[in-house]
Coordinates of C-alpha atoms and ligand atoms in Angstrom, one line a residue:
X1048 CA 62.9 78.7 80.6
X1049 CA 66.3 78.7 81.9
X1050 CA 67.5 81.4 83.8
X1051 CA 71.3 83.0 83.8
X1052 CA 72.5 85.4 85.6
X1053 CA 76.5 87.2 85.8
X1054 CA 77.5 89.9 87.6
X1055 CA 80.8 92.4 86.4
X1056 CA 82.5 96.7 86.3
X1057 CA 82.4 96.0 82.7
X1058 CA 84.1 99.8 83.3
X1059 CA 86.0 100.5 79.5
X1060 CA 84.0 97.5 77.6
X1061 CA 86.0 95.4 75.5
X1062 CA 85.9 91.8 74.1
X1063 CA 86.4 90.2 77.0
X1064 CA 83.4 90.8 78.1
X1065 CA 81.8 90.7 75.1
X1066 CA 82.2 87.5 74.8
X1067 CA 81.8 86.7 78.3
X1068 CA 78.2 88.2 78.1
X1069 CA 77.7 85.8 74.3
X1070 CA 78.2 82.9 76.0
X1071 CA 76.1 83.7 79.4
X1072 CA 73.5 84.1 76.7
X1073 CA 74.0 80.8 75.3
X1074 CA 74.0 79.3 78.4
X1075 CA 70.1 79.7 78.8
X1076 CA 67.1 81.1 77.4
X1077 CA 67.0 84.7 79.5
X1078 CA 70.3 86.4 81.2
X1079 CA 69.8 88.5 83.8
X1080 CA 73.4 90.9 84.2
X1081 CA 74.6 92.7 87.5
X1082 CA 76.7 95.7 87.2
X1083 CA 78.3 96.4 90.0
X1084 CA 77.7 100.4 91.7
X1085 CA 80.6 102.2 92.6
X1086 CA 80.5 102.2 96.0
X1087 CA 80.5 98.7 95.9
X1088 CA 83.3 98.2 93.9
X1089 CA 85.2 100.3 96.3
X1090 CA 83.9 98.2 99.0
X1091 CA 85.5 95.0 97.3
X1092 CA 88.5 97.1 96.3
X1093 CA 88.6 97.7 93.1
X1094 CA 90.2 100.5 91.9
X1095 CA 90.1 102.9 89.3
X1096 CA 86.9 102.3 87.6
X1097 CA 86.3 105.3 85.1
X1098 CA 83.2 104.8 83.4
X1099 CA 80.3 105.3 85.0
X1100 CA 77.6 103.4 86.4
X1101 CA 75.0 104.4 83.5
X1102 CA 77.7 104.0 81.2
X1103 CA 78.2 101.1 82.0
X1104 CA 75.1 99.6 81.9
X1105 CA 74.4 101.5 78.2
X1106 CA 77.2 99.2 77.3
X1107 CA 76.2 95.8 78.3
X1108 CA 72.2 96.8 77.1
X1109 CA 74.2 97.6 73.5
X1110 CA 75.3 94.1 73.0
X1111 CA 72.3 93.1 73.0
X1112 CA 72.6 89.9 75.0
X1113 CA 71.2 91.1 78.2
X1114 CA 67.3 90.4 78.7
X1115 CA 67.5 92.3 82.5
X1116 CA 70.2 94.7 83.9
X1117 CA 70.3 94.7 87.6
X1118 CA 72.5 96.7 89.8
X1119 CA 74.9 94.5 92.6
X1120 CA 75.0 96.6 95.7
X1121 CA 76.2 94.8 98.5
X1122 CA 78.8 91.5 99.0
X1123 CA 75.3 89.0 99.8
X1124 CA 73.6 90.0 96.8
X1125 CA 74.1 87.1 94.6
X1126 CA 72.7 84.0 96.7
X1127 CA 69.1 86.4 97.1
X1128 CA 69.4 87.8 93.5
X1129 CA 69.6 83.7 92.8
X1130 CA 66.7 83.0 94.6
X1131 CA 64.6 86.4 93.8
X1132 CA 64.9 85.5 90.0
X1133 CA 64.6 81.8 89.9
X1134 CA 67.7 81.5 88.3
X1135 CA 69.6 78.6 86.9
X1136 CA 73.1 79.0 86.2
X1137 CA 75.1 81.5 87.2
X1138 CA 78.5 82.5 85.5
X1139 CA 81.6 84.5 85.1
X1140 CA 85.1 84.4 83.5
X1141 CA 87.3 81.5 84.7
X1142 CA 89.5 83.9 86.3
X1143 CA 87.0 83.2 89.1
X1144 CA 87.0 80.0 88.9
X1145 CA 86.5 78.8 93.1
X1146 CA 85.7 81.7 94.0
X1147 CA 81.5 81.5 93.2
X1148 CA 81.7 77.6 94.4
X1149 CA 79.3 78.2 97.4
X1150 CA 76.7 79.5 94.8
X1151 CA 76.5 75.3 93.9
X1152 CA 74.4 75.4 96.8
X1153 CA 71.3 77.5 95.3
X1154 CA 71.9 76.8 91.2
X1155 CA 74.8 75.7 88.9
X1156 CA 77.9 77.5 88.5
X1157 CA 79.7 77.6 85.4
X1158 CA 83.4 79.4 85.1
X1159 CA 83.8 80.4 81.3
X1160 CA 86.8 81.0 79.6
X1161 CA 88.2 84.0 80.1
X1162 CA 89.4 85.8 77.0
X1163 CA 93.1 85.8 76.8
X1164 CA 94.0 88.6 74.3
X1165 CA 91.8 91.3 74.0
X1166 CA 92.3 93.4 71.5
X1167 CA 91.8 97.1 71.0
X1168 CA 89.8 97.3 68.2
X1169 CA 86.9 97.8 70.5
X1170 CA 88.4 100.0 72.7
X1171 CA 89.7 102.7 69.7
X1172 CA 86.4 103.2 68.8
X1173 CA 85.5 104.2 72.1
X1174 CA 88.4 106.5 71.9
X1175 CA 89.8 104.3 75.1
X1176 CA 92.5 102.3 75.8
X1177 CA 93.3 98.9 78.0
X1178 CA 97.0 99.0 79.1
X1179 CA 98.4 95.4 78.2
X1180 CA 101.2 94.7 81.3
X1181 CA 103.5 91.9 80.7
X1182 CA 105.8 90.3 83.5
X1183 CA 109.2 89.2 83.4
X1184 CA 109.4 86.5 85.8
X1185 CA 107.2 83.8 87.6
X1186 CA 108.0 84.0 91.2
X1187 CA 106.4 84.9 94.5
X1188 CA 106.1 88.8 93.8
X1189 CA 104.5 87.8 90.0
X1190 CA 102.1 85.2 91.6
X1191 CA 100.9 88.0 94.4
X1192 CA 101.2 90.4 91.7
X1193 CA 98.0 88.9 89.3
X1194 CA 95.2 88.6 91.4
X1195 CA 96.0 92.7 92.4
X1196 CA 96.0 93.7 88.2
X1197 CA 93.0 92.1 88.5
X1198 CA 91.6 95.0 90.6
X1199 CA 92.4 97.6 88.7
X1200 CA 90.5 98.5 86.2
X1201 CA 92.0 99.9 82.7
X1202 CA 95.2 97.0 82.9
X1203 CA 94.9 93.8 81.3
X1204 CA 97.5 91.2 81.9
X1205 CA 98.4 89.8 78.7
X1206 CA 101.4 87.2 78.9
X1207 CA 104.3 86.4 80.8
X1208 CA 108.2 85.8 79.6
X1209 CA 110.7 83.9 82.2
X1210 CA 113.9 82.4 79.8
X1211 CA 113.2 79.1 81.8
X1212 CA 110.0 78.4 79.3
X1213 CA 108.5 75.5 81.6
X1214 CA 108.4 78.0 84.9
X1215 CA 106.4 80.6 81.9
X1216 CA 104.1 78.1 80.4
X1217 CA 103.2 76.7 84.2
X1218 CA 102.9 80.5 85.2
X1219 CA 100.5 81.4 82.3
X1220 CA 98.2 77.9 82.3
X1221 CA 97.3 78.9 86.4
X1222 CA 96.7 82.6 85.5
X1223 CA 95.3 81.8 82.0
X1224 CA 97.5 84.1 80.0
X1225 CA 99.5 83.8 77.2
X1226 CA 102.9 82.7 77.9
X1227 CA 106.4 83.4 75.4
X1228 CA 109.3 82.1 74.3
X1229 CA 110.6 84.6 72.4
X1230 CA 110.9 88.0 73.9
X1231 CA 110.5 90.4 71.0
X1232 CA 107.0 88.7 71.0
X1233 CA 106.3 89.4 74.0
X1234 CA 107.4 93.3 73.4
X1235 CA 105.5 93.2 70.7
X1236 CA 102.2 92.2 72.2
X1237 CA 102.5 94.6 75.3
X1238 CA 102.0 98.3 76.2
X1239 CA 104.2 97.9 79.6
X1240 CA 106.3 95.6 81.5
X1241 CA 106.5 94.3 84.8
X1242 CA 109.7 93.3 86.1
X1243 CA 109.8 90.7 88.8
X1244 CA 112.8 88.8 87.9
X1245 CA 116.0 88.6 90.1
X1246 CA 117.2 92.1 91.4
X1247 CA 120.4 91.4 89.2
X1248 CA 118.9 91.1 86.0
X1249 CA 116.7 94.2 86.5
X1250 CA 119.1 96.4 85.0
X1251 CA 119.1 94.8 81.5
X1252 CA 115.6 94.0 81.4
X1253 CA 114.8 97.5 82.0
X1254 CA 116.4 98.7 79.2
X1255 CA 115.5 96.3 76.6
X1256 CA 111.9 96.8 78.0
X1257 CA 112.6 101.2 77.1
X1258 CA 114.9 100.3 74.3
X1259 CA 111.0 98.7 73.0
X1260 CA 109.1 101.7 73.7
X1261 CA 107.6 100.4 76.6
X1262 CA 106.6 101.5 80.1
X1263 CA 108.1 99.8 83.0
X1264 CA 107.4 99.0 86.7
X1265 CA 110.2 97.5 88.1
X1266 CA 110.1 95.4 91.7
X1267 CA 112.4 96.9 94.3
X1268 CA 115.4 96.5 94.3
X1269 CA 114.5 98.8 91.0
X1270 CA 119.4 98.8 90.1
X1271 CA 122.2 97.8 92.5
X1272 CA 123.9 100.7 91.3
X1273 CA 123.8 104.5 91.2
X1274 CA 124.9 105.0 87.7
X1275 CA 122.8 102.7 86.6
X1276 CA 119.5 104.1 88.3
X1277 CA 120.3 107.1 86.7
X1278 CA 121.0 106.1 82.9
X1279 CA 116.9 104.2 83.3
X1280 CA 115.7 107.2 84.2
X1281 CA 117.4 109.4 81.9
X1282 CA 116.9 107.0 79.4
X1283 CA 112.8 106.7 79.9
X1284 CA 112.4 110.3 80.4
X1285 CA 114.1 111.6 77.1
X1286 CA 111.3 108.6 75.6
X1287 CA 108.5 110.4 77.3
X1288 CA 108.3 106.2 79.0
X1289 CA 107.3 105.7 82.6
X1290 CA 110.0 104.1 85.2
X1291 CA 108.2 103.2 88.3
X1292 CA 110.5 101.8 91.2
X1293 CA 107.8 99.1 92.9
X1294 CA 108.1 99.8 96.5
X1295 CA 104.5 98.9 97.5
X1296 CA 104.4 101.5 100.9
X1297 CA 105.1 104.2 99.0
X1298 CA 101.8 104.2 97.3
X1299 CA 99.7 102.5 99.8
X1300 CA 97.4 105.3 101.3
X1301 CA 97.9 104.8 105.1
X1302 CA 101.9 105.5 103.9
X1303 CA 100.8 108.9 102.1
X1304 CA 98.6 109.7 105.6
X1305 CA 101.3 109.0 107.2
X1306 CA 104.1 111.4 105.4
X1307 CA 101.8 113.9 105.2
X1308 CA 101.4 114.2 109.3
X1309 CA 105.1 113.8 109.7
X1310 CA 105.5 116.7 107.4
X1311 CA 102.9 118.8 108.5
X1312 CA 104.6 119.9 111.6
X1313 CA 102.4 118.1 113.7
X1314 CA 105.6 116.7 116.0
X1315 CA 108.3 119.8 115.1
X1316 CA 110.9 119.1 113.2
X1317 CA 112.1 115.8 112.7
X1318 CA 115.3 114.7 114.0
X1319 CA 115.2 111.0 114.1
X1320 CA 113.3 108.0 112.2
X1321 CA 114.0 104.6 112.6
X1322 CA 112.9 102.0 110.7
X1323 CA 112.9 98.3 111.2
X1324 CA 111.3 95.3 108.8
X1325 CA 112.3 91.5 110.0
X1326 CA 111.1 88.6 108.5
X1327 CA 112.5 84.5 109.1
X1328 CA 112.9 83.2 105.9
X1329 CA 113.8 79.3 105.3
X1330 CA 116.9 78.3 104.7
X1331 CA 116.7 77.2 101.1
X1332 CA 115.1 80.0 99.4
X1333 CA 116.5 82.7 97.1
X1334 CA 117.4 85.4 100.0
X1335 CA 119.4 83.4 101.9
X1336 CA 121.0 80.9 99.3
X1337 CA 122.4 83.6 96.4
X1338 CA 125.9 84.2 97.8
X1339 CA 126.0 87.2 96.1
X1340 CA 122.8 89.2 95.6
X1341 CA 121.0 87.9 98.4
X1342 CA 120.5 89.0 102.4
X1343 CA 118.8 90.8 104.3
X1344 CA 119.5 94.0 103.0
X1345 CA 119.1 94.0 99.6
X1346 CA 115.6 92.2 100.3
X1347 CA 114.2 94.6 102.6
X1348 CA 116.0 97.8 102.7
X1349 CA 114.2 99.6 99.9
X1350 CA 111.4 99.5 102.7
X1351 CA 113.0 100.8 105.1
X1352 CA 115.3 103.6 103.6
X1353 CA 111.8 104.6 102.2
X1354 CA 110.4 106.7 104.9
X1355 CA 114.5 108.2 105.5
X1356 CA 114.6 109.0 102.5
X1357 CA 111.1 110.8 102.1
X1358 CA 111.2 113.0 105.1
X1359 CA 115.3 114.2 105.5
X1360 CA 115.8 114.1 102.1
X1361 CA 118.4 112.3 99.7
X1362 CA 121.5 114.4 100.4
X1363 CA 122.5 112.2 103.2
X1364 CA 126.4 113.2 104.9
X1365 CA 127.2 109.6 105.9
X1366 CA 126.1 106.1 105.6
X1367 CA 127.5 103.1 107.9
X1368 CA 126.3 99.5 107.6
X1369 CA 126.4 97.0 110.4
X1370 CA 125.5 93.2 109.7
X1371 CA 125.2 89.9 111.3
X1372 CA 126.5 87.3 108.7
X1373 CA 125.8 84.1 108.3
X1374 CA 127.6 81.0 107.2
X1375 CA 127.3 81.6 103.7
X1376 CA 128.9 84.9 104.2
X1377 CA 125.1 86.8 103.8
X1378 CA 123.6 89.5 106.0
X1379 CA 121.2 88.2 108.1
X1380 CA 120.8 91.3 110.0
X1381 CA 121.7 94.4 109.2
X1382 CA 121.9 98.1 110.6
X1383 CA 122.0 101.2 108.3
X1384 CA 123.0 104.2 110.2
X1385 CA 122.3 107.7 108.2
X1386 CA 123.2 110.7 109.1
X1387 CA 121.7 114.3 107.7
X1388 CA 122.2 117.4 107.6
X1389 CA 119.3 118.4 110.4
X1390 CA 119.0 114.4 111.7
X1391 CA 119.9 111.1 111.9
X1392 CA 118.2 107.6 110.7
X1393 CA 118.7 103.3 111.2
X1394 CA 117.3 101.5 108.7
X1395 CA 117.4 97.9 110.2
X1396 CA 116.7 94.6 108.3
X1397 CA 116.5 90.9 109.4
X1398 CA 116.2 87.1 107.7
X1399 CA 117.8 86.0 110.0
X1400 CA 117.0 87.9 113.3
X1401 CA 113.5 88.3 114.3
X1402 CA 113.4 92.2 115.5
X1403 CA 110.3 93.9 116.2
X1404 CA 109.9 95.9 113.1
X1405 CA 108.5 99.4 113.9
X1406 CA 108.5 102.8 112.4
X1407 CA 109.6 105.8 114.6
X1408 CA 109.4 109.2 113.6
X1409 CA 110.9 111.3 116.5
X1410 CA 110.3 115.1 116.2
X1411 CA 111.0 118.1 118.5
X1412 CA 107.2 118.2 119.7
X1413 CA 106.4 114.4 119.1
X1414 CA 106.8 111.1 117.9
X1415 CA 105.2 109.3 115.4
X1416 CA 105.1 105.4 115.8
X1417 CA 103.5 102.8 113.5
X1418 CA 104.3 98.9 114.1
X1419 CA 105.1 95.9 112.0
X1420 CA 103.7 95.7 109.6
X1421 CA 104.2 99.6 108.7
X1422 CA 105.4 98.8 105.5
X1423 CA 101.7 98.1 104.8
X1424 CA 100.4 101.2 106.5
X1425 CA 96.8 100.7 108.5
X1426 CA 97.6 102.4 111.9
X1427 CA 99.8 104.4 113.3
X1428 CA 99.7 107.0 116.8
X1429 CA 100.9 110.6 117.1
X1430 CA 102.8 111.0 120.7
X1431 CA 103.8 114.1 123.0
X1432 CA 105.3 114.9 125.9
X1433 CA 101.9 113.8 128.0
X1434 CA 101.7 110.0 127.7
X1435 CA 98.2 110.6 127.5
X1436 CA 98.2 112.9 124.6
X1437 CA 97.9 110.2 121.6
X1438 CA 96.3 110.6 118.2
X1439 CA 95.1 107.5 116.4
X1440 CA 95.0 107.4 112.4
X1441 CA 93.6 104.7 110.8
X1442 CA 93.6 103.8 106.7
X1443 CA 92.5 101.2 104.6
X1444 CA 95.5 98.4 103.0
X1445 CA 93.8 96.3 100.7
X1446 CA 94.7 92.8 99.9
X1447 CA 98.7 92.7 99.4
X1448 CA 98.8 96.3 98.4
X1449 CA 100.4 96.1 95.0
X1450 CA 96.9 97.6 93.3
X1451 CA 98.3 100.8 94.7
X1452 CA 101.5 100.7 93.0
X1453 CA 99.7 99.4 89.6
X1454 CA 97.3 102.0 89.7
X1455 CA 99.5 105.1 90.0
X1456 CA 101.6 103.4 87.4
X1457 CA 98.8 103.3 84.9
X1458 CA 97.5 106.5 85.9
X1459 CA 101.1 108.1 85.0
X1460 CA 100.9 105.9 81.9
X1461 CA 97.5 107.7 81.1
X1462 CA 99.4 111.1 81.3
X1463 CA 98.2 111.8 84.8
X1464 CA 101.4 112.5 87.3
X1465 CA 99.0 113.5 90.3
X1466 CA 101.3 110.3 92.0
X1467 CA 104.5 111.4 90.7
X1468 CA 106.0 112.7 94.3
X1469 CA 105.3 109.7 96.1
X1470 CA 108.2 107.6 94.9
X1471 CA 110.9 110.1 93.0
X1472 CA 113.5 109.4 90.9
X1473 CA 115.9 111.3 93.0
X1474 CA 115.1 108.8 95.6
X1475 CA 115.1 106.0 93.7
X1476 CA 118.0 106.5 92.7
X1477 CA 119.0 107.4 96.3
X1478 CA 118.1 103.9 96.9
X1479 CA 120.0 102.6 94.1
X1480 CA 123.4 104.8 95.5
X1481 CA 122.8 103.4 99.4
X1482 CA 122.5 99.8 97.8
X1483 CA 125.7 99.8 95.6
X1484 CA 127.6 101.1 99.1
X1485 CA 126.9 98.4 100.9
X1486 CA 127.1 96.1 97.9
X1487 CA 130.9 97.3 97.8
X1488 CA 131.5 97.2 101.7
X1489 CA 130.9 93.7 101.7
X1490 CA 132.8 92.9 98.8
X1491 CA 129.8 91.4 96.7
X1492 CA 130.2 94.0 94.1
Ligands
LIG2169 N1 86.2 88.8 81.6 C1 86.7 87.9 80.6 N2 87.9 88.1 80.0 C2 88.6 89.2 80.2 C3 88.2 90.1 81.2 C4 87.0 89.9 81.9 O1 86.0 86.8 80.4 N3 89.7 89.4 79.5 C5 85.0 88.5 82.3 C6 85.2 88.4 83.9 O2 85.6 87.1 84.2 C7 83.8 88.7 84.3 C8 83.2 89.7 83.3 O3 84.1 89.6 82.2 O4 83.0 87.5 84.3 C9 83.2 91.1 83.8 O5 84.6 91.5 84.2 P1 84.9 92.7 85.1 O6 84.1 93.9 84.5 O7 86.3 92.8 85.3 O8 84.1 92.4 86.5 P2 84.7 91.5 87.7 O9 85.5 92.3 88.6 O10 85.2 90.3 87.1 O11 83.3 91.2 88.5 O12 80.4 90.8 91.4 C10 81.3 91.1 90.3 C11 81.8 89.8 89.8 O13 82.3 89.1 90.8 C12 82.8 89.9 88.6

């Protein structure tokens, strides 16, 4: 008798892993499936599983297909699940494939074909839906961005457009989904968009996405321009569509822990933040090659204006830029100086300049101060007057952090706003205003 085992959430079933289960059957004679608990799934940072744990397993016993359920508790579980049921082959959707290699070692692994487009037919009869996303663009943020929508549960990627078709269909083989050539396909097949082209082409993509009907989550810089931050919005909120600015921090937990401390009067009132994220790029690469739209500002400002911009509020009096240029005429450093009402801020950015990236929040009973890398928030102290007197926080940042972004997203999507305040459009659209100022000082717009 051969023996198969897989393990999955299989949280809001569809025919994904419907078929995923068929074929583990097929595999073998008897298939042994894991569901994974809850706390497990935390553990391995998945987010936003909604059914639960009996449900789930009610729904892989209803296919049929499954001869034993087990439960997976713990990371080791598969190599002495392997060896406790004499199994054979184990399996799982190709969009593991590596990652189970080192089971080779105790049985044969097989990677099956993950199902490309699942449709809702399934999912309407459980009353539930799978949010389809699709991404505009094939570069760094969209390759870092798959492996994240992975992770949370209740989001299916479904294709990917880029109007250079060989940079789409080389995108879509590696993450095995559907790539298009024509864009009104691509609307049609999706329920939201992710936009991770060039910050300059944002704008119109953004529309046309809305103009479809369809949600949109938009990689910082979200606009260059005021006006034009505010027509998306407007624009999404008379069609009841959600317009999520992707500025990762602002949804990362440690980031949240961290606002909420500042604002809790913990260190007085706040009279000074400061805000620094460097990073050496190479030469040749988009930031510090596009004459126009590139530098170190428009790259990494929307990080650092963040925190300003949360805690003293978007009615800034006056903002002064500073820069370092380069050859080609680009920032490679640059120093925003903001002054409010009740404080003043630096929002400080660097390709070019290696700085050492920290976040200060100065208050009249304390400081708050969290190091590079802030912008992905895992630590950060509370200071007083007595050196002594520090408070540690601590938080959890998983993997590149955009699972945070994507699951507030979809949970807005689903008609829960809970997330709404951490990234506003007021201050989005802040961003947007402090973007198309500098974009003017230095003559680019
Ligand atoms: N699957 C698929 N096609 C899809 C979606 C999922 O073939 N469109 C497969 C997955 O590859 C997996 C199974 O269905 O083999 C269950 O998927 P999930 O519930 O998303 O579970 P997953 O996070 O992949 O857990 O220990 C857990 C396992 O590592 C896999």
């Amino acid at each position: 008798m051969v023996k198969v085992i897989t393990y999955g959430t299989f949280d809001l079933f569809h025919e994904g892993h419907y078929r995923l289960l068929q074929r583990a059957k097929a595999l073998g004679d008897y298939l042994i499936v894991g569901v994974t608990t809850e706390k497990y799934d935390m553990e391995r940072g998945k987010l936003n599983v909604i059914d639960a744990l009996m449900t789930r397993i009610e729904n892989v016993k209803k296919t049929g297909f499954a001869d034993e359920v087990i439960i997976e508790e713990t990371s080791g579980q598969k190599i002495s699940d392997v060896q406790k049921y004499h199994v054979d082959i184990f399996t799982v959707g190709s969009d593991w494939t590596g990652a189970f290699d080192y089971m080779s070692d105790y049985c044969r692994v097989v990677y099956l074909e993950r199902t490309k487009n699942i449709s809702s037919t399934m999912l309407r009869e459980q009353n539930r839906r799978i949010q389809k996303i699709g991404l505009i663009g094939t570069g760094r943020i969209a390759e870092r961005f798959m492996p994240e929508a992975k992770l949370v549960s209740g989001i299916s990627t479904q294709g990917v457009y880029n109007p250079r078709t060989e940079s789409a269909r080389r995108f879509a083989r590696k993450w095995e989904i559907a790539s298009y050539d024509d864009i009104e396909a691509f609307y049609r097949d999706v329920d939201a968009v992710y936009v991770a082209s060039p910050h300059q082409t944002h704008y119109a993509y953004i529309m046309e996405a809305l103009a479809h009907g369809k949600h949109v989550l938009c990689e910082k810089p979200m606009v260059l321009k005021k006006q034009q931050a505010e027509e998306v919005y407007a624009y999404a909120k008379e069609h009841r569509l959600i317009l999520f600015e992707g500025i990762k921090t602002a949804y990362c937990p440690g980031f949240e822990k961290l606002l909420g401390i500042a604002c809790s009067g913990t260190i007085g009132h706040i009279r000074y933040i400061d805000a620094c994220f460097t990073k050496l790029e190479r030469k040749d690469t988009r930031e510090l090659t596009d004459k126009k739209y590139g530098g170190s500002f428009t790259e990494l400002a929307s990080y650092c204006l963040l925190p300003v911009i949360k805690l003293f509020g978007t009615d800034y009096k006056e903002v002064h830029f500073d820069t370092i240029q380069d050859g080609n005429g680009l920032d490679v450093f640059t120093k925003a100086s903001l002054t409010f009402p009740k404080g003043i801020a630096t929002a400080t950015c660097g390709l070019g300049v290696k700085s050492e990236g920290r976040l200060l929040i100065a208050g009249t009973k304390g400081y708050i101060v969290a190091e590079a890398p802030w912008w992905k928030t895992t630590y950060f102290e509370v200071h007083y007057e007595k050196p002594d007197q520090i408070e540690k926080y601590s938080e959890r940042f998983l993997g590149d952090g955009l699972r945070y972004e994507i699951k507030d997203f979809l949970n807005m999507i689903n008609g829960n706003d809970k997330s709404a305040f951490k990234l506003t459009r007021g201050e989005s659209i802040a961003f947007a205003d402090i973007m198309e100022k500098f974009m003017k000082e230095q003559r680019r717009i």
